[in-house]
């Protein structure tokens, strides 16, 4: 897919980005190379290959689910304008 200067300007307008003509010209080349790489990837045969969540077979170390701080709810809610049963009361915004 050939990318043109007008395509970059249109994408920048839709993204609400202000690009100069020189910046847009640089992005034409950069985005063109990215699209070429995507085209190469799409030409590969991936049948029988399961999708991966991560390229490395690693597991995330998790910390123990333990309480590490004391309960300070009453202290934090002391300055709130309206509280009931430990919950902050706010004005209704959806009718």
C-alpha positions as a printed Julia matrix, in Angstrom:
95×3 Matrix{Float64}:
   0.0     0.0    0.0
   1.53    3.29  -1.07
   1.2     6.04   1.49
   1.04    9.62   0.32
   1.51   12.99   1.98
  -2.25   13.64   1.91
  -2.88   10.36   3.8
  -0.56   11.44   6.6
  -2.16   14.89   6.76
  -5.63   13.32   6.94
  -4.57   10.92   9.72
  -3.01   13.84  11.61
  -6.22   15.85  11.24
  -8.34   12.95  12.53
  -5.96   12.53  15.49
  -6.07   16.28  16.09
  -2.3    16.58  15.61
  -0.72   19.68  14.18
   1.95   18.63  11.68
   4.07   20.84   9.48
   4.66   19.78   5.88
   8.23   18.76   6.76
   7.06   16.58   9.66
   4.38   14.98   7.5
   6.96   14.18   4.82
   9.08   12.35   7.41
   6.08   10.38   8.6
   5.27    9.31   5.04
   8.57    7.38   4.94
   8.28    6.03   8.49
   4.69    4.86   8.11
   5.45    3.43   4.69
   8.18    1.22   6.18
   5.82    0.1    8.95
   3.14   -0.85   6.44
   5.71   -2.77   4.36
   6.68   -4.75   7.45
   3.02   -5.52   8.18
   2.56   -6.72   4.59
   5.56   -9.06   5.0
   4.13  -10.42   8.26
   0.74  -11.03   6.65
   2.37  -13.11   3.91
   3.7   -15.65   6.43
   1.94  -18.97   6.91
   0.72  -19.05  10.51
  -1.61  -22.03  10.25
  -1.36  -24.3   13.27
   0.46  -21.72  15.37
  -1.32  -20.78  18.59
  -1.45  -17.08  19.44
   0.77  -15.93  22.3
   0.11  -13.4   25.01
   3.87  -12.87  25.34
   6.78  -14.06  23.17
   8.63  -15.5   26.18
   7.38  -18.41  28.25
   7.51  -16.6   31.59
   5.24  -16.28  34.56
   4.7   -13.14  36.55
   5.87  -13.23  40.15
   3.04  -12.12  42.4
   3.28  -10.83  45.91
   1.23  -12.35  48.68
  -2.23  -10.84  49.06
  -1.78   -9.44  52.54
  -2.92   -6.24  54.23
   0.13   -4.01  54.68
  -1.49   -0.78  55.91
  -3.81   -0.01  58.78
  -7.43    0.99  58.13
  -7.64    4.79  57.93
 -11.11    5.14  56.41
 -12.5     7.19  59.3
  -9.52    9.55  59.13
  -9.91   10.1   55.38
 -13.69   10.49  55.53
 -13.55   12.98  58.4
 -13.27   15.96  56.02
 -15.78   14.63  53.43
 -18.96   16.73  53.08
 -21.29   13.7   53.19
 -20.65   10.13  54.36
 -22.98    7.27  55.21
 -22.06    3.73  56.3
 -18.43    4.27  55.31
 -19.31    5.46  51.8
 -18.84    8.89  50.24
 -22.14   10.47  49.24
 -22.05   12.53  46.04
 -24.72   14.44  44.13
 -26.62   12.46  41.54
 -25.29   13.24  38.05
 -27.28   10.77  35.94
 -31.03   11.08  35.78
